[in-house]
mmCIF file of C-alpha atoms and ligand atoms in Angstrom:
data_model
loop_
_atom_site.group_PDB
_atom_site.id
_atom_site.type_symbol
_atom_site.label_atom_id
_atom_site.label_comp_id
_atom_site.label_asym_id
_atom_site.label_seq_id
_atom_site.Cartn_x
_atom_site.Cartn_y
_atom_site.Cartn_z
ATOM 1 C CA MET H 112 24.252 12.925 -1.156
ATOM 2 C CA THR H 113 23.961 16.521 0.043
ATOM 3 C CA GLY H 114 24.264 19.707 -1.990
ATOM 4 C CA SER H 115 22.322 22.861 -2.753
ATOM 5 C CA ILE H 116 18.826 23.303 -4.153
ATOM 6 C CA LEU H 117 16.452 26.162 -4.990
ATOM 7 C CA ILE H 118 12.740 25.295 -4.755
ATOM 8 C CA VAL H 119 10.362 27.825 -6.317
ATOM 9 C CA GLY H 120 6.780 27.778 -5.008
ATOM 10 C CA ALA H 121 7.325 26.329 -1.539
ATOM 11 C CA SER H 122 4.475 27.703 0.591
ATOM 12 C CA ARG H 123 2.463 24.450 0.721
ATOM 13 C CA GLY H 124 1.875 21.072 -0.898
ATOM 14 C CA LEU H 125 4.708 19.526 -2.903
ATOM 15 C CA GLY H 126 6.980 22.588 -2.728
ATOM 16 C CA LEU H 127 6.840 22.636 1.077
ATOM 17 C CA GLY H 128 7.399 18.856 1.091
ATOM 18 C CA LEU H 129 10.440 19.170 -1.188
ATOM 19 C CA VAL H 130 11.968 21.739 1.179
ATOM 20 C CA ALA H 131 11.398 19.495 4.241
ATOM 21 C CA GLU H 132 12.840 16.448 2.438
ATOM 22 C CA HIS H 133 16.001 18.232 1.268
ATOM 23 C CA LEU H 134 16.624 19.802 4.680
ATOM 24 C CA LYS H 135 16.297 16.277 6.127
ATOM 25 C CA ARG H 136 18.924 15.081 3.604
ATOM 26 C CA GLY H 137 21.385 17.804 4.673
ATOM 27 C CA PHE H 138 21.033 20.112 1.646
ATOM 28 C CA ASP H 139 21.459 23.878 1.734
ATOM 29 C CA VAL H 140 18.017 25.025 0.575
ATOM 30 C CA VAL H 141 16.741 28.274 -0.912
ATOM 31 C CA ALA H 142 12.931 28.360 -1.054
ATOM 32 C CA THR H 143 10.539 30.944 -2.458
ATOM 33 C CA VAL H 144 7.037 31.969 -1.403
ATOM 34 C CA ARG H 145 4.697 34.690 -2.661
ATOM 35 C CA LYS H 146 3.479 35.980 0.721
ATOM 36 C CA PRO H 147 5.653 36.959 3.722
ATOM 37 C CA ALA H 148 3.192 35.123 6.015
ATOM 38 C CA ASP H 149 4.233 31.814 4.392
ATOM 39 C CA GLU H 150 7.845 32.144 5.559
ATOM 40 C CA ALA H 151 7.193 31.135 9.197
ATOM 41 C CA PRO H 152 6.165 27.463 8.644
ATOM 42 C CA LEU H 153 9.248 26.954 6.451
ATOM 43 C CA LYS H 154 11.537 28.501 9.064
ATOM 44 C CA ALA H 155 10.091 26.140 11.704
ATOM 45 C CA LEU H 156 11.190 23.009 9.773
ATOM 46 C CA PRO H 157 13.972 20.815 11.223
ATOM 47 C CA GLY H 158 17.287 21.847 9.611
ATOM 48 C CA ALA H 159 16.047 25.390 8.867
ATOM 49 C CA GLU H 160 19.470 26.780 9.835
ATOM 50 C CA ARG H 161 20.416 25.662 6.270
ATOM 51 C CA LEU H 162 17.353 27.389 4.730
ATOM 52 C CA THR H 163 17.057 30.805 3.053
ATOM 53 C CA VAL H 164 13.568 32.036 2.158
ATOM 54 C CA LEU H 165 13.041 34.566 -0.644
ATOM 55 C CA GLN H 166 9.903 35.986 -2.236
ATOM 56 C CA ALA H 167 8.945 35.508 -5.870
ATOM 57 C CA ASP H 168 5.886 35.297 -8.079
ATOM 58 C CA VAL H 169 6.836 33.414 -11.257
ATOM 59 C CA THR H 170 4.537 35.632 -13.366
ATOM 60 C CA SER H 171 6.441 38.814 -12.405
ATOM 61 C CA ASP H 172 9.405 39.775 -14.625
ATOM 62 C CA ALA H 173 10.712 41.976 -11.804
ATOM 63 C CA ASP H 174 10.605 39.055 -9.341
ATOM 64 C CA VAL H 175 12.334 36.747 -11.851
ATOM 65 C CA ALA H 176 15.176 39.243 -12.353
ATOM 66 C CA ARG H 177 15.491 39.871 -8.592
ATOM 67 C CA LEU H 178 15.528 36.144 -7.783
ATOM 68 C CA ALA H 179 18.167 35.404 -10.423
ATOM 69 C CA LYS H 180 20.429 38.023 -8.769
ATOM 70 C CA ALA H 181 19.672 36.914 -5.197
ATOM 71 C CA VAL H 182 20.272 33.161 -5.402
ATOM 72 C CA PRO H 183 23.701 32.032 -4.276
ATOM 73 C CA GLY H 184 25.097 30.056 -7.243
ATOM 74 C CA PRO H 185 26.256 27.656 -8.420
ATOM 75 C CA LEU H 186 23.465 25.349 -7.282
ATOM 76 C CA ASP H 187 23.254 21.593 -7.776
ATOM 77 C CA VAL H 188 19.510 21.648 -8.420
ATOM 78 C CA VAL H 189 16.863 24.233 -9.341
ATOM 79 C CA PHE H 190 13.295 22.923 -8.959
ATOM 80 C CA ILE H 191 10.521 25.141 -10.323
ATOM 81 C CA ASN H 192 7.383 23.732 -8.713
ATOM 82 C CA ALA H 193 4.849 26.606 -8.854
ATOM 83 C CA GLY H 194 1.643 25.837 -10.704
ATOM 84 C CA ILE H 195 -2.146 26.181 -10.746
ATOM 85 C CA ILE H 196 -4.963 23.994 -12.064
ATOM 86 C CA GLY H 197 -6.527 26.884 -14.038
ATOM 87 C CA PRO H 198 -9.972 26.916 -15.632
ATOM 88 C CA LYS H 199 -11.663 23.623 -16.584
ATOM 89 C CA SER H 200 -12.916 24.470 -20.065
ATOM 90 C CA VAL H 201 -11.059 26.252 -22.860
ATOM 91 C CA VAL H 202 -14.439 27.476 -24.164
ATOM 92 C CA ALA H 203 -16.070 28.625 -20.910
ATOM 93 C CA ALA H 204 -12.943 30.333 -19.511
ATOM 94 C CA SER H 205 -12.321 34.061 -19.889
ATOM 95 C CA ALA H 206 -9.307 35.250 -21.854
ATOM 96 C CA ASP H 207 -7.762 36.488 -18.581
ATOM 97 C CA GLU H 208 -8.154 33.051 -16.942
ATOM 98 C CA LEU H 209 -6.520 31.376 -19.944
ATOM 99 C CA ASP H 210 -3.678 33.923 -19.977
ATOM 100 C CA ASN H 211 -3.105 33.443 -16.243
ATOM 101 C CA ALA H 212 -2.941 29.641 -16.569
ATOM 102 C CA MET H 213 -0.410 29.880 -19.413
ATOM 103 C CA HIS H 214 1.669 32.548 -17.688
ATOM 104 C CA THR H 215 1.744 30.727 -14.322
ATOM 105 C CA ASN H 216 2.397 27.186 -15.602
ATOM 106 C CA VAL H 217 4.368 27.862 -18.780
ATOM 107 C CA PHE H 218 5.896 31.246 -19.532
ATOM 108 C CA GLY H 219 6.722 32.240 -15.928
ATOM 109 C CA PRO H 220 8.509 28.983 -14.991
ATOM 110 C CA ILE H 221 10.356 28.756 -18.324
ATOM 111 C CA ARG H 222 11.504 32.399 -18.327
ATOM 112 C CA LEU H 223 12.690 31.875 -14.743
ATOM 113 C CA ALA H 224 14.522 28.703 -15.818
ATOM 114 C CA HIS H 225 16.341 30.665 -18.537
ATOM 115 C CA ALA H 226 17.257 33.369 -16.003
ATOM 116 C CA LEU H 227 18.649 30.811 -13.540
ATOM 117 C CA LEU H 228 20.501 28.493 -15.918
ATOM 118 C CA ASP H 229 23.918 30.084 -15.378
ATOM 119 C CA GLN H 230 23.522 29.562 -11.626
ATOM 120 C CA ILE H 231 23.279 25.771 -12.049
ATOM 121 C CA HIS H 232 26.479 23.711 -11.878
ATOM 122 C CA GLU H 233 28.017 23.030 -15.292
ATOM 123 C CA LYS H 234 28.166 19.337 -16.299
ATOM 124 C CA THR H 235 26.452 17.960 -13.182
ATOM 125 C CA GLY H 236 23.508 20.259 -12.350
ATOM 126 C CA VAL H 237 19.794 19.491 -12.688
ATOM 127 C CA LEU H 238 16.957 21.825 -13.656
ATOM 128 C CA ALA H 239 13.612 20.274 -12.703
ATOM 129 C CA LEU H 240 10.291 21.677 -13.878
ATOM 130 C CA MET H 241 7.102 20.410 -12.268
ATOM 131 C CA SER H 242 5.153 18.964 -15.151
ATOM 132 C CA SER H 243 2.335 16.417 -14.983
ATOM 133 C CA ARG H 244 1.422 13.137 -16.634
ATOM 134 C CA MET H 245 -1.644 15.135 -17.769
ATOM 135 C CA GLY H 246 0.743 17.006 -20.090
ATOM 136 C CA SER H 247 1.422 13.800 -22.013
ATOM 137 C CA ILE H 248 -0.358 13.741 -25.387
ATOM 138 C CA GLY H 249 0.795 10.160 -26.039
ATOM 139 C CA GLU H 250 -0.773 8.828 -22.818
ATOM 140 C CA ALA H 251 -3.949 10.964 -22.761
ATOM 141 C CA SER H 252 -7.118 8.910 -22.371
ATOM 142 C CA SER H 253 -9.391 11.681 -21.069
ATOM 143 C CA GLY H 254 -9.973 15.312 -21.998
ATOM 144 C CA HIS H 255 -10.864 16.624 -18.546
ATOM 145 C CA SER H 256 -8.843 19.585 -17.240
ATOM 146 C CA GLU H 257 -8.017 20.375 -20.863
ATOM 147 C CA VAL H 258 -6.454 23.775 -20.156
ATOM 148 C CA TYR H 259 -4.185 22.355 -17.435
ATOM 149 C CA ARG H 260 -3.119 19.531 -19.802
ATOM 150 C CA ALA H 261 -2.266 22.082 -22.494
ATOM 151 C CA THR H 262 -0.196 24.189 -20.084
ATOM 152 C CA LYS H 263 1.938 21.223 -19.027
ATOM 153 C CA ALA H 264 2.372 20.016 -22.650
ATOM 154 C CA ALA H 265 3.483 23.529 -23.617
ATOM 155 C CA GLN H 266 5.835 23.666 -20.626
ATOM 156 C CA ASN H 267 7.369 20.342 -21.741
ATOM 157 C CA SER H 268 7.885 21.743 -25.240
ATOM 158 C CA LEU H 269 9.617 24.894 -23.990
ATOM 159 C CA ALA H 270 11.713 22.793 -21.605
ATOM 160 C CA ARG H 271 12.931 20.785 -24.616
ATOM 161 C CA SER H 272 13.807 24.037 -26.443
ATOM 162 C CA LEU H 273 15.687 25.299 -23.400
ATOM 163 C CA TRP H 274 17.640 22.052 -23.218
ATOM 164 C CA LEU H 275 18.474 22.082 -26.931
ATOM 165 C CA THR H 276 19.423 25.776 -27.083
ATOM 166 C CA LYS H 277 21.288 26.249 -23.786
ATOM 167 C CA ALA H 278 21.218 23.539 -21.112
ATOM 168 C CA GLN H 279 22.707 20.719 -23.182
ATOM 169 C CA ALA H 280 25.820 22.779 -24.026
ATOM 170 C CA ARG H 281 26.240 23.601 -20.332
ATOM 171 C CA GLY H 282 25.785 19.957 -19.346
ATOM 172 C CA VAL H 283 22.695 20.721 -17.253
ATOM 173 C CA THR H 284 20.097 17.935 -17.154
ATOM 174 C CA VAL H 285 16.469 19.048 -17.584
ATOM 175 C CA LEU H 286 13.752 16.969 -15.915
ATOM 176 C CA SER H 287 10.066 17.464 -16.705
ATOM 177 C CA ILE H 288 8.794 15.623 -13.671
ATOM 178 C CA HIS H 289 5.395 14.164 -12.721
ATOM 179 C CA PRO H 290 5.011 13.941 -8.941
ATOM 180 C CA GLY H 291 2.296 11.257 -9.008
ATOM 181 C CA TRP H 292 -1.331 12.050 -8.141
ATOM 182 C CA VAL H 293 -0.677 13.534 -4.718
ATOM 183 C CA LYS H 294 -2.884 14.524 -1.754
ATOM 184 C CA THR H 295 -2.457 18.329 -1.770
ATOM 185 C CA ASP H 296 -4.816 21.286 -2.196
ATOM 186 C CA MET H 297 -4.552 20.665 -5.954
ATOM 187 C CA GLY H 298 -4.583 16.855 -5.960
ATOM 188 C CA GLY H 299 -7.402 16.522 -3.410
ATOM 189 C CA ALA H 300 -8.029 13.972 -0.656
ATOM 190 C CA ASN H 301 -8.739 11.068 -3.042
ATOM 191 C CA ALA H 302 -5.310 11.196 -4.694
ATOM 192 C CA ASP H 303 -3.111 8.073 -4.887
ATOM 193 C CA ILE H 304 -0.136 9.006 -2.696
ATOM 194 C CA ASP H 305 0.866 11.355 0.111
ATOM 195 C CA VAL H 306 3.332 14.235 -0.159
ATOM 196 C CA GLU H 307 6.106 12.328 1.628
ATOM 197 C CA THR H 308 6.015 9.414 -0.853
ATOM 198 C CA SER H 309 6.119 11.812 -3.795
ATOM 199 C CA VAL H 310 8.906 14.089 -2.538
ATOM 200 C CA THR H 311 11.078 11.176 -1.371
ATOM 201 C CA GLY H 312 10.852 9.646 -4.840
ATOM 202 C CA MET H 313 11.484 12.961 -6.614
ATOM 203 C CA ALA H 314 14.489 13.749 -4.400
ATOM 204 C CA ASP H 315 15.967 10.341 -5.309
ATOM 205 C CA GLN H 316 15.404 11.078 -9.006
ATOM 206 C CA LEU H 317 17.108 14.488 -8.762
ATOM 207 C CA THR H 318 20.308 12.961 -7.421
ATOM 208 C CA ALA H 319 20.083 9.931 -9.755
ATOM 209 C CA ASN H 320 20.053 12.317 -12.743
ATOM 210 C CA LEU H 321 22.981 14.547 -11.762
ATOM 211 C CA GLY H 322 25.286 14.484 -14.810
ATOM 212 C CA ALA H 323 22.812 12.606 -17.058
ATOM 213 C CA ASN H 324 22.869 15.492 -19.577
ATOM 214 C CA ALA H 325 19.474 14.733 -21.091
ATOM 215 C CA HIS H 326 15.920 16.081 -21.119
ATOM 216 C CA ARG H 327 13.682 13.426 -19.601
ATOM 217 C CA PHE H 328 9.928 13.239 -18.819
ATOM 218 C CA ILE H 329 9.723 10.979 -15.769
ATOM 219 C CA ASP H 330 7.519 10.362 -12.748
ATOM 220 C CA TYR H 331 8.537 10.402 -9.076
ATOM 221 C CA SER H 332 9.691 6.785 -9.294
ATOM 222 C CA GLY H 333 11.876 7.375 -12.359
ATOM 223 C CA GLN H 334 9.481 5.780 -14.858
ATOM 224 C CA GLU H 335 9.642 7.399 -18.331
ATOM 225 C CA ILE H 336 6.411 9.029 -19.568
ATOM 226 C CA ALA H 337 5.491 9.268 -23.262
ATOM 227 C CA TRP H 338 5.620 12.831 -24.598
HETATM 228 P P1 LIG N 1 -0.738 23.366 -4.367
HETATM 229 O O1 LIG N 1 -0.816 22.749 -3.016
HETATM 230 O O2 LIG N 1 -1.920 24.077 -4.932
HETATM 231 O O3 LIG N 1 0.559 24.342 -4.369
HETATM 232 C C1 LIG N 1 0.846 25.151 -5.473
HETATM 233 C C2 LIG N 1 2.089 25.951 -5.152
HETATM 234 O O4 LIG N 1 2.408 26.788 -6.277
HETATM 235 C C3 LIG N 1 1.909 26.892 -3.953
HETATM 236 O O5 LIG N 1 3.107 26.976 -3.231
HETATM 237 C C4 LIG N 1 1.584 28.216 -4.627
HETATM 238 O O6 LIG N 1 1.863 29.376 -3.861
HETATM 239 C C5 LIG N 1 2.551 28.137 -5.801
HETATM 240 N N1 LIG N 1 2.211 29.087 -6.852
HETATM 241 C C6 LIG N 1 1.058 29.193 -7.571
HETATM 242 N N2 LIG N 1 1.127 30.227 -8.417
HETATM 243 C C7 LIG N 1 2.350 30.804 -8.228
HETATM 244 C C8 LIG N 1 3.010 31.916 -8.803
HETATM 245 N N3 LIG N 1 2.421 32.689 -9.745
HETATM 246 N N4 LIG N 1 4.270 32.212 -8.391
HETATM 247 C C9 LIG N 1 4.878 31.466 -7.427
HETATM 248 N N5 LIG N 1 4.289 30.419 -6.823
HETATM 249 C C10 LIG N 1 3.040 30.090 -7.235
HETATM 250 O O7 LIG N 1 -0.377 22.276 -5.476
HETATM 251 P P2 LIG N 1 0.619 21.021 -5.488
HETATM 252 O O8 LIG N 1 -0.201 19.804 -5.655
HETATM 253 O O9 LIG N 1 1.616 21.114 -4.395
HETATM 254 O O10 LIG N 1 1.300 21.280 -6.921
HETATM 255 C C11 LIG N 1 2.637 21.692 -7.086
HETATM 256 C C12 LIG N 1 3.006 21.430 -8.542
HETATM 257 O O11 LIG N 1 2.824 20.041 -8.852
HETATM 258 C C13 LIG N 1 2.176 22.196 -9.562
HETATM 259 O O12 LIG N 1 2.999 22.643 -10.615
HETATM 260 C C14 LIG N 1 1.196 21.142 -10.065
HETATM 261 O O13 LIG N 1 0.729 21.431 -11.376
HETATM 262 C C15 LIG N 1 2.055 19.893 -10.029
HETATM 263 N N6 LIG N 1 1.313 18.627 -9.982
HETATM 264 C C16 LIG N 1 0.580 18.274 -8.903
HETATM 265 C C17 LIG N 1 -0.078 17.047 -8.889
HETATM 266 C C18 LIG N 1 -0.884 16.583 -7.708
HETATM 267 O O14 LIG N 1 -1.483 15.496 -7.789
HETATM 268 N N7 LIG N 1 -0.928 17.300 -6.601
HETATM 269 C C19 LIG N 1 0.015 16.196 -10.004
HETATM 270 C C20 LIG N 1 0.768 16.585 -11.103
HETATM 271 C C21 LIG N 1 1.446 17.799 -11.074
HETATM 272 P P3 LIG N 1 0.673 30.153 -3.019
HETATM 273 O O15 LIG N 1 0.508 29.388 -1.724
HETATM 274 O O16 LIG N 1 1.212 31.520 -2.864
HETATM 275 O O17 LIG N 1 -0.588 30.084 -3.858
#
């Protein structure tokens, strides 16, 4: 299947991989980066004649409003991938570090999702938010990276509210998606899987969920994760 997709946070890692995978599949792709210097590697990808690159920082209200106006709707899929690991300890972190983690992983992506909802196809479209299995309270067996875990749990909660208040009525499926533990700057060299394995699986899940009209918490292979 081909179609159209917006990928937010595409300079490197999983975002860059998602752009490459969807260009390979024949999609029209809109990708965002924060720095102009990050546009060149995207524009060198095979299929880049179907790629538009825009700039956006998810923590900037001005960027969110500008992006919502600039994207060519209606899109089949919006994938908000941007995220940071944040500080390790909720006690040792400064208030600014905690605010930045919450704004980058939770409030920025969710406010952007609200702003973009009307640009996603009614009845068949998918809104994907990059979550993490570490956001699962039901499956937690370790407390490390406690701030990061809390940001992804909070993002899942606001994604559910968005689905219940707006997306469900529009017929837009919301996916809170775990990419696997992936070898990126964030995941590190010892992670389980490479970027290609993760993005291939996630791309399959995006198309498999077109028209599902649900809010699901799944991993890159489609396996359900406990909330
Ligand atoms: P990464 O290599 O560190 O890439 C993070 C991406 O997010 C970069 O493109 C970065 O842009 C962008 N970003 C950060 N803050 C942003 C902001 N304020 N506005 C816009 N873009 C911003 O990490 P990754 O492993 O690819 O992670 C991507 C997503 O997957 C994250 O949400 C992460 O939490 C999630 N995840 C990753 C793993 C894993 O094992 N790797 C597991 C579970 C979930 P810059 O280059 O400008 O910084």
